[in-house]
Amino acid sequence: MPDRGGGPTGPRIRVGRPSRRVRTLLMTLGVLAVLAMAFVMFAGFWTDWLWYRSVAFSSVFTTTLWTKIGLFLVFGLLMAVAIGVNIWLAHRLRPPLSAMSLEQQSLDRYRMSVAPYKRWVLLAVTALVGLIAGASASGQWRTWLMYVNGVPFGQKDPQFKLDVSFYAFDLPWYRFLLGFGFAAVVLSLVAAALTHYLYGGLRITSPGARATGAATGHLSVLLGVFVALKAVAYWLDRYGLAVKSSDFKATDNWTGLRYVDANAYLPAKTILFCIAVICAVLFFATLWRRTWQLPVIGFGLMVLSAILIGGLYPAIVQKFQVQPNEQAKEAPFIQKNIDATRDAYDIDKAKVDDYEGTSTTDDGTKLRANADSAASYRVMDPNVVSPAFQQIQQKRNYYQFPKTLDVDRYKGPDGKEQDTVIGLRELNLQGLPKRNWINDHFTYTHGYGAIAARGTTTGTNPTGSPDFTESGLPTTGDLGSYEQRIYYGEKTEQYSIVGGPQKELDYEEDGEKTTSYQGDSGVSLSNAFNRAAYAVSFSEPQILYSGAIGDGSRILYNRTPKERVEAVAPWLTIDGDAYPAVVGNRIQWVVDAYTTTNGYPYASRTTLGDTTADSLTTNQRAVVAQQNQVNYIRNSVKATVDAYDGKVKLYEWDTEDPVLKTWRKAFPGTVKSRGDIPQDLMDHLRYPQDLFKVQRELLTRYHVENPAQFYSGSDAWQVPDDPTNKEPGSVPPYYLSMKMPGQDSQKFSLTTTLTPKGRPNLGAFMAVDADATSKDYGTIRLLRVTSTVKGPGQVQSELNGNDDVAEFVRNLKGTDSDIEYGNLLTVPLDGGFLYIEPVYTRGGTQNYPLLRKVAASYGSKIVFENSLGEALNAVFGVDGSDTTTPPTEPDQPPGDTTEPPATGDAALKKAIADAQKAYTAGETALKEQDWVAYGKAQADLQKALERAAAAQPKAGGASGAEGAGDAEKPSGGDQGS
């Protein structure tokens, strides 16, 4: 029988390669897995490109991308070549024969195991190091673009006489190159030493020389390069002293040279530079001498010199020359710091004037008249009344307003501008009747309408509510006709898919309707590739196969104004508060943006996140660039984001800013010229709050220009805590139309108070012209208070202890209501300061704040009245009609104080009846929390009781006839009964 291959015990089992079908299947699965991984990585890149193209800022994406790729390739390749060449050279310089020792016999095993894969090991090591170095270098794209596009500042530092651009644009790039060089040399030195050791060029325990001549020369050259780089570092450190931060008694975050820097550290760095150069030459000389004796001695001397010259000598100078007479020694350097800081933060033109702080006149009538023109007192606090907007104008649960509303200027029916509180009715997904993917992203896609109210008056429905000038759904009022749909807003953080088969919920004049987005915003999802990319990028597979997506579907995302501006201009620092403005027939979000640098010589640094925080940033508004530390800032760009189609426009604002000019060179065509700003947009531009807060913080010290006074800190101020807010934090600045001393008319301004360091009284009042159309825009005025004047905290404490306030609070206890204090406004008036504070109640049947009282303080007097007009009358001690309150109700009895009081039984009965009526009206008003009506009822009650007292018969019985006679006189316009 022929052998069938089974053998004596049966058929043999052949173990061989998998069948072709299995191999094909495995290969296909492998390729698909690789493609899937590649697509996942590619999806993020592709969706970013599509988004930038959709907003017409694709040049920002490509410029940034190619810069990162270029840096990655160049520095990754440099690092890989540096490591690879040194490993190859160390291998090339290996000794032909290894010493016969236990050490070398142990290494033989490693050499033999590596030998077949030497090339692959070399490639793997160099590639890994190159990838890490390239990735690190790509993160320096901003540094590179600023270096190659840097524009001169036109100002030189006082020490080295170099243009400021050297420190802002050049020095950071040189430091990066130096750091990269150190990393490359250290890694090359480690790699070369390991290779020499592995192949016998370096020996630790073997007999004979510890290193071959070739290894000595190779490693000495690398050490020489390292020391040469250290010499360069010493030289750059000389210039680094101009932007060095240090602790100093005169001010926090001191930047620049001090006496010890100029007279000890600077010469020390120069000497160490020379020593390092000599030491590097000694290391290079080992190529000929083949010994490390001299370079090791030189290196030791360099280290010793660094300790003695760079450390001990400056300490001696500080101890024995500076400290005994620090103020005199540091005065020239303090002056340089003052001048540089004031220029870097654009506060060098701030006008500081002495201001008595106490009134120059006792004429109450004159003061009352002047108070009417001194300011438009904004009794509607945008930080308090948002719940009233929410309750009265929300209309649907899925709408919302921001916690802090915005203040702007709009023209009323009379054509005059008025301070206006405004907020957008944005979408709130948390209020949807039913949450699901379709509702969240297809049906409920946008908010609807801008709601505005006068800042200086209140409404009557109910009394104390905002006086709306634009309201309803859809809105109507003073803003005219405009596109009311809000697809982009501060609260709109989710993505929406619009314009396709699925309709969106909308509202028109005739009620609830559906709509379909007609804008050209967003990215098209009409093709399957884009849908797949977004399904992966958003981790939402339904995007790929949902029937709600079809022809015309577009995906909207990155929808907050801050996100959009940050994305198209990643080189800008964004203000924490974007505000809406109705411009033409569209709602535009206005975003203030800043250019900053950390390299302005001698200018003290500030951390933006700390400086821009106040009592409202805890939970109401964002802070700018939380940990961004800078020492130069300009509001160089005004940006707008269309609330309907999301279009972003960047406008140049500061035409002299060299940092903006640098970025415009790097990203040409992205920023429009200032002349392109439309006039109707210019009318709504204002001075930004965050810049103002940075400047006021610096001006607490840098309003002083005398070095001796600056050093002593005798005139230092501080930003006071907000006395009206339960949350801890600095008082926020307030927008207010007002007149500063010497001005002829009110200017839309941003204002704040300052107190002396560690004291509660008023130290200064600061205001800046915030109207972009004004020729004095950006002019900072400081009133330095020269007498003892109550500060905001003291005024608030006095108000809390006022008898009228105490009674008001007691009356609230039975109504389940709380008191809320509004913004404490400060206005200079005839040499003194007038404080105005609106007071709201919240609770009971209406759980939102209503303006019930207004407090006023001037000099030593503080009053608490029903309205602004009454408060001004009372605080100045004058009588007059309250022109700020609604007219007297028709049934209010006239107050004729010249007519003698009626007497007799009839008059007594009428007075008692009137008293009962007034008491009942007061009780009703108290329950309804109508404090204006309550105040009127109390006044009527007081008058009725006075008439009742006057009508009672006097002793002697003669009054009866007199009373009868008086009863026959006309009363209230009617004949006597």
Short mmCIF file of C-alpha atoms in Angstrom, two decimals, residues 240-586:
data_model
loop_
_atom_site.label_atom_id
_atom_site.label_comp_id
_atom_site.label_asym_id
_atom_site.label_seq_id
_atom_site.Cartn_x
_atom_site.Cartn_y
_atom_site.Cartn_z
CA GLY A 240 16.91 89.35 30.90
CA LEU A 241 17.52 91.55 33.95
CA ALA A 242 15.35 94.22 32.28
CA VAL A 243 12.32 91.89 32.32
CA LYS A 244 13.15 89.97 35.50
CA SER A 245 10.50 89.79 38.22
CA SER A 246 11.51 90.10 41.86
CA ASP A 247 10.09 90.89 45.27
CA PHE A 248 10.56 94.48 46.31
CA LYS A 249 9.16 96.56 49.15
CA ALA A 250 8.05 99.32 46.79
CA THR A 251 5.56 97.19 44.86
CA ASP A 252 4.45 93.65 44.16
CA ASN A 253 5.53 91.97 40.89
CA TRP A 254 8.46 94.35 40.42
CA THR A 255 10.03 94.03 36.98
CA GLY A 256 13.37 95.43 35.80
CA LEU A 257 16.80 96.22 37.19
CA ARG A 258 17.37 97.50 40.69
CA TYR A 259 20.56 98.92 42.14
CA VAL A 260 22.03 95.49 42.92
CA ASP A 261 21.19 94.26 39.40
CA ALA A 262 22.87 97.17 37.64
CA ASN A 263 25.90 97.31 39.93
CA ALA A 264 26.46 93.64 40.84
CA TYR A 265 24.53 91.15 38.73
CA LEU A 266 25.17 92.91 35.42
CA PRO A 267 28.98 93.02 35.73
CA ALA A 268 28.89 89.53 37.24
CA LYS A 269 27.08 88.15 34.18
CA THR A 270 29.65 89.80 31.90
CA ILE A 271 32.56 88.28 33.85
CA LEU A 272 30.92 84.84 33.90
CA PHE A 273 30.37 85.09 30.15
CA CYS A 274 34.11 85.63 29.63
CA ILE A 275 35.03 82.76 31.99
CA ALA A 276 32.58 80.42 30.21
CA VAL A 277 34.09 81.27 26.81
CA ILE A 278 37.61 80.46 28.09
CA CYS A 279 36.35 77.23 29.68
CA ALA A 280 34.68 76.19 26.41
CA VAL A 281 37.97 76.77 24.52
CA LEU A 282 39.77 74.55 27.03
CA PHE A 283 37.27 71.74 26.39
CA PHE A 284 37.74 72.07 22.64
CA ALA A 285 41.53 71.94 23.17
CA THR A 286 41.29 68.34 24.37
CA LEU A 287 41.08 67.33 20.70
CA TRP A 288 44.82 67.95 20.65
CA ARG A 289 45.89 67.50 24.27
CA ARG A 290 43.77 64.36 24.92
CA THR A 291 43.49 65.19 28.62
CA TRP A 292 40.68 66.62 30.75
CA GLN A 293 42.91 68.22 33.33
CA LEU A 294 42.72 71.84 32.15
CA PRO A 295 39.04 71.85 31.12
CA VAL A 296 38.02 70.24 34.43
CA ILE A 297 39.98 72.90 36.32
CA GLY A 298 38.40 75.60 34.16
CA PHE A 299 34.93 74.20 34.69
CA GLY A 300 35.51 74.12 38.45
CA LEU A 301 36.64 77.73 38.41
CA MET A 302 33.50 78.66 36.42
CA VAL A 303 31.26 77.01 39.00
CA LEU A 304 33.15 78.69 41.84
CA SER A 305 32.93 82.04 40.07
CA ALA A 306 29.20 81.59 39.58
CA ILE A 307 28.82 81.09 43.33
CA LEU A 308 31.12 83.94 44.39
CA ILE A 309 30.58 86.50 41.65
CA GLY A 310 27.00 85.64 40.71
CA GLY A 311 25.67 84.91 44.21
CA LEU A 312 27.84 86.13 47.09
CA TYR A 313 28.97 89.46 45.63
CA PRO A 314 25.43 90.73 44.87
CA ALA A 315 24.35 89.69 48.36
CA ILE A 316 27.19 91.74 49.87
CA VAL A 317 26.28 94.77 47.74
CA GLN A 318 22.63 94.48 48.79
CA LYS A 319 23.51 94.10 52.46
CA PHE A 320 26.16 96.80 52.88
CA GLN A 321 25.44 99.31 50.13
CA VAL A 322 21.71 99.19 49.42
CA GLN A 323 19.97 98.38 52.70
CA PRO A 324 21.53 101.22 54.75
CA ASN A 325 20.12 103.78 52.28
CA GLU A 326 17.72 101.81 50.10
CA GLN A 327 15.40 104.65 49.16
CA ALA A 328 18.19 106.83 47.76
CA LYS A 329 19.92 103.94 45.99
CA GLU A 330 16.76 102.62 44.39
CA ALA A 331 15.21 105.98 43.45
CA PRO A 332 16.52 106.10 39.83
CA PHE A 333 15.37 102.53 39.22
CA ILE A 334 11.96 103.15 40.82
CA GLN A 335 11.55 106.10 38.46
CA LYS A 336 12.31 103.85 35.47
CA ASN A 337 9.78 101.31 36.72
CA ILE A 338 7.12 103.99 37.21
CA ASP A 339 7.61 105.43 33.73
CA ALA A 340 7.64 102.03 32.01
CA THR A 341 4.62 100.68 33.91
CA ARG A 342 2.51 103.76 33.24
CA ASP A 343 3.33 103.57 29.55
CA ALA A 344 2.84 99.80 29.24
CA TYR A 345 -0.66 99.90 30.74
CA ASP A 346 -1.62 103.13 28.94
CA ILE A 347 -2.13 105.05 32.18
CA ASP A 348 0.63 107.60 31.60
CA LYS A 349 -1.91 110.23 30.49
CA ALA A 350 -4.23 109.75 33.47
CA LYS A 351 -5.23 113.13 34.89
CA VAL A 352 -4.93 113.30 38.68
CA ASP A 353 -6.55 116.30 40.37
CA ASP A 354 -6.96 117.14 44.04
CA TYR A 355 -10.59 117.22 45.16
CA GLU A 356 -11.76 118.47 48.53
CA GLY A 357 -14.59 115.96 48.83
CA THR A 358 -16.79 118.29 50.86
CA SER A 359 -19.40 120.61 49.40
CA THR A 360 -18.47 124.18 48.54
CA THR A 361 -22.01 125.44 49.10
CA ASP A 362 -24.79 125.11 51.68
CA ASP A 363 -27.51 126.14 49.26
CA GLY A 364 -29.72 123.04 49.08
CA THR A 365 -31.78 124.42 46.22
CA LYS A 366 -28.67 124.96 44.12
CA LEU A 367 -27.32 121.51 45.00
CA ARG A 368 -30.65 119.92 44.08
CA ALA A 369 -30.66 121.68 40.71
CA ASN A 370 -27.05 120.69 40.03
CA ALA A 371 -27.78 117.09 40.98
CA ASP A 372 -30.29 116.82 38.13
CA SER A 373 -27.58 117.59 35.55
CA ALA A 374 -24.67 115.82 37.31
CA ALA A 375 -25.63 112.32 36.18
CA SER A 376 -28.32 110.05 34.81
CA TYR A 377 -28.73 108.00 37.95
CA ARG A 378 -29.14 104.40 36.90
CA VAL A 379 -31.55 102.93 39.44
CA MET A 380 -31.94 99.77 37.35
CA ASP A 381 -28.93 97.72 38.42
CA PRO A 382 -28.03 95.24 35.62
CA ASN A 383 -26.51 92.95 38.23
CA VAL A 384 -29.80 92.68 40.15
CA VAL A 385 -32.74 92.97 37.77
CA SER A 386 -32.05 89.94 35.56
CA PRO A 387 -34.63 87.83 37.50
CA ALA A 388 -37.23 90.52 36.73
CA PHE A 389 -36.41 90.22 33.04
CA GLN A 390 -36.64 86.46 33.42
CA GLN A 391 -40.02 86.45 35.15
CA ILE A 392 -41.71 89.15 33.09
CA GLN A 393 -40.16 88.59 29.65
CA GLN A 394 -39.08 84.93 29.60
CA LYS A 395 -42.41 83.88 28.02
CA ARG A 396 -41.30 80.24 27.65
CA ASN A 397 -39.42 77.99 30.07
CA TYR A 398 -36.79 77.21 27.46
CA TYR A 399 -35.63 80.84 27.28
CA GLN A 400 -33.20 82.54 29.63
CA PHE A 401 -31.37 85.79 30.31
CA PRO A 402 -27.81 86.18 31.61
CA LYS A 403 -27.40 86.69 35.35
CA THR A 404 -25.73 90.02 34.67
CA LEU A 405 -27.35 92.21 32.04
CA ASP A 406 -25.49 94.82 30.02
CA VAL A 407 -25.59 98.62 29.95
CA ASP A 408 -25.63 100.41 26.60
CA ARG A 409 -26.97 103.61 25.06
CA TYR A 410 -30.03 103.79 22.82
CA LYS A 411 -32.08 106.70 21.54
CA GLY A 412 -35.58 107.13 22.90
CA PRO A 413 -38.63 108.43 21.06
CA ASP A 414 -37.39 112.00 21.65
CA GLY A 415 -34.12 111.22 19.84
CA LYS A 416 -32.01 111.61 22.98
CA GLU A 417 -29.62 108.91 24.12
CA GLN A 418 -30.44 107.19 27.37
CA ASP A 419 -28.65 104.58 29.47
CA THR A 420 -30.34 101.28 28.75
CA VAL A 421 -30.23 97.88 30.42
CA ILE A 422 -30.34 95.16 27.76
CA GLY A 423 -30.30 91.37 27.62
CA LEU A 424 -30.97 88.72 24.98
CA ARG A 425 -33.62 86.05 25.36
CA GLU A 426 -31.39 83.03 24.71
CA LEU A 427 -32.16 79.33 24.49
CA ASN A 428 -32.12 77.25 27.67
CA LEU A 429 -32.21 73.51 27.00
CA GLN A 430 -32.76 72.79 30.68
CA GLY A 431 -36.27 74.21 30.33
CA LEU A 432 -37.38 71.98 27.46
CA PRO A 433 -40.63 70.08 28.06
CA LYS A 434 -38.92 66.89 26.87
CA ARG A 435 -35.22 66.22 26.40
CA ASN A 436 -34.05 64.03 23.52
CA TRP A 437 -31.55 64.25 20.70
CA ILE A 438 -34.01 65.69 18.17
CA ASN A 439 -35.36 68.33 20.56
CA ASP A 440 -31.92 69.29 21.83
CA HIS A 441 -30.24 69.67 18.45
CA PHE A 442 -32.92 70.05 15.76
CA THR A 443 -36.17 71.50 17.16
CA TYR A 444 -35.00 74.00 19.78
CA THR A 445 -32.13 75.79 18.09
CA HIS A 446 -32.29 79.49 18.87
CA GLY A 447 -33.37 82.23 21.24
CA TYR A 448 -35.61 85.12 20.30
CA GLY A 449 -35.30 88.86 20.74
CA ALA A 450 -33.53 91.59 22.70
CA ILE A 451 -35.24 92.96 25.81
CA ALA A 452 -34.36 96.49 26.91
CA ALA A 453 -35.37 98.78 29.76
CA ARG A 454 -34.57 102.34 30.76
CA GLY A 455 -31.80 102.53 33.30
CA THR A 456 -33.08 105.60 35.09
CA THR A 457 -36.80 104.92 35.59
CA THR A 458 -39.08 102.11 36.71
CA GLY A 459 -42.23 100.62 35.31
CA THR A 460 -45.69 100.54 36.82
CA ASN A 461 -46.82 97.01 35.99
CA PRO A 462 -46.00 96.06 38.65
CA THR A 463 -44.63 99.15 40.36
CA GLY A 464 -40.86 99.00 40.71
CA SER A 465 -40.36 96.64 37.77
CA PRO A 466 -38.11 97.55 34.82
CA ASP A 467 -39.46 100.22 32.48
CA PHE A 468 -39.23 98.22 29.26
CA THR A 469 -38.53 100.00 25.99
CA GLU A 470 -38.37 96.74 24.01
CA SER A 471 -40.44 93.76 25.11
CA GLY A 472 -42.77 90.98 24.06
CA LEU A 473 -42.44 87.90 21.88
CA PRO A 474 -41.66 88.88 19.17
CA THR A 475 -40.31 92.08 20.67
CA THR A 476 -41.60 95.54 19.84
CA GLY A 477 -40.49 98.95 20.98
CA ASP A 478 -37.77 101.52 20.47
CA LEU A 479 -35.29 99.17 18.75
CA GLY A 480 -37.30 99.03 15.55
CA SER A 481 -37.27 96.15 13.08
CA TYR A 482 -34.38 93.68 13.30
CA GLU A 483 -33.63 89.95 12.94
CA GLN A 484 -34.67 88.57 16.32
CA ARG A 485 -33.54 84.94 16.06
CA ILE A 486 -30.46 84.29 18.18
CA TYR A 487 -28.45 81.31 16.96
CA TYR A 488 -25.21 82.50 18.57
CA GLY A 489 -25.04 83.67 22.17
CA GLU A 490 -23.23 83.50 25.50
CA LYS A 491 -25.47 80.67 26.73
CA THR A 492 -25.59 78.76 23.42
CA GLU A 493 -23.00 76.06 24.01
CA GLN A 494 -24.57 73.00 22.32
CA TYR A 495 -24.41 72.22 18.61
CA SER A 496 -27.52 72.49 16.43
CA ILE A 497 -28.32 71.00 13.02
CA VAL A 498 -30.49 73.32 10.96
CA GLY A 499 -31.72 73.92 7.43
CA GLY A 500 -32.58 70.29 6.63
CA PRO A 501 -35.76 68.18 6.63
CA GLN A 502 -36.37 68.69 10.34
CA LYS A 503 -38.10 72.00 11.10
CA GLU A 504 -37.25 74.26 14.02
CA LEU A 505 -39.67 75.71 16.57
CA ASP A 506 -40.11 79.44 16.06
CA TYR A 507 -42.38 82.32 17.02
CA GLU A 508 -43.98 85.00 14.88
CA GLU A 509 -46.62 87.65 15.48
CA ASP A 510 -49.51 85.25 14.99
CA GLY A 511 -48.21 82.70 17.48
CA GLU A 512 -46.21 79.49 17.49
CA LYS A 513 -44.75 78.42 14.15
CA THR A 514 -41.88 76.43 12.67
CA THR A 515 -39.00 77.78 10.64
CA SER A 516 -35.94 76.65 8.75
CA TYR A 517 -32.60 78.40 9.04
CA GLN A 518 -31.87 80.62 6.03
CA GLY A 519 -28.35 81.77 6.93
CA ASP A 520 -25.11 80.56 5.38
CA SER A 521 -23.46 79.80 8.70
CA GLY A 522 -22.21 76.41 9.82
CA VAL A 523 -20.84 73.46 7.88
CA SER A 524 -22.83 71.51 5.32
CA LEU A 525 -23.75 67.92 6.21
CA SER A 526 -25.10 67.11 2.76
CA ASN A 527 -22.33 64.62 1.96
CA ALA A 528 -21.67 61.40 3.83
CA PHE A 529 -17.96 62.10 4.38
CA ASN A 530 -18.65 65.26 6.40
CA ARG A 531 -21.37 63.51 8.38
CA ALA A 532 -18.98 60.67 9.22
CA ALA A 533 -16.29 63.13 10.26
CA TYR A 534 -18.65 64.97 12.61
CA ALA A 535 -20.09 61.70 13.93
CA VAL A 536 -16.56 60.76 14.98
CA SER A 537 -15.50 64.23 16.13
CA PHE A 538 -18.64 64.74 18.27
CA SER A 539 -18.88 61.07 19.34
CA GLU A 540 -22.46 61.06 18.06
CA PRO A 541 -23.09 58.18 15.59
CA GLN A 542 -26.67 59.36 14.89
CA ILE A 543 -25.23 62.20 12.82
CA LEU A 544 -24.14 59.58 10.28
CA TYR A 545 -27.46 57.84 9.75
CA SER A 546 -30.25 60.04 11.13
CA GLY A 547 -33.11 60.73 8.72
CA ALA A 548 -33.45 64.23 10.22
CA ILE A 549 -30.30 65.20 8.28
CA GLY A 550 -30.46 65.66 4.54
CA ASP A 551 -30.00 68.19 1.75
CA GLY A 552 -29.45 71.67 3.16
CA SER A 553 -28.58 70.47 6.65
CA ARG A 554 -25.88 72.53 8.35
CA ILE A 555 -24.24 72.02 11.71
CA LEU A 556 -23.68 75.04 13.95
CA TYR A 557 -21.12 74.83 16.76
CA ASN A 558 -18.53 76.99 18.56
CA ARG A 559 -21.50 79.28 19.11
CA THR A 560 -20.48 81.57 21.97
CA PRO A 561 -18.97 84.91 20.91
CA LYS A 562 -15.88 84.29 23.04
CA GLU A 563 -15.24 80.88 21.43
CA ARG A 564 -15.58 82.24 17.93
CA VAL A 565 -13.27 85.21 18.40
CA GLU A 566 -10.69 83.12 20.24
CA ALA A 567 -10.72 80.57 17.41
CA VAL A 568 -10.28 83.05 14.54
CA ALA A 569 -7.73 85.16 16.46
CA PRO A 570 -5.84 82.82 18.84
CA TRP A 571 -3.27 85.55 19.43
CA LEU A 572 -5.79 87.81 21.19
CA THR A 573 -6.82 87.83 24.85
CA ILE A 574 -10.60 88.08 25.12
CA ASP A 575 -12.52 90.29 27.55
CA GLY A 576 -14.67 88.41 30.03
CA ASP A 577 -17.92 90.14 29.03
CA ALA A 578 -19.31 90.24 25.49
CA TYR A 579 -22.35 92.48 25.17
CA PRO A 580 -25.15 92.62 22.58
CA ALA A 581 -26.04 95.64 20.45
CA VAL A 582 -28.82 96.07 17.91
CA VAL A 583 -26.93 97.46 14.92
CA GLY A 584 -28.99 98.16 11.83
CA ASN A 585 -31.31 95.21 11.48
CA ARG A 586 -29.12 92.65 13.26
#
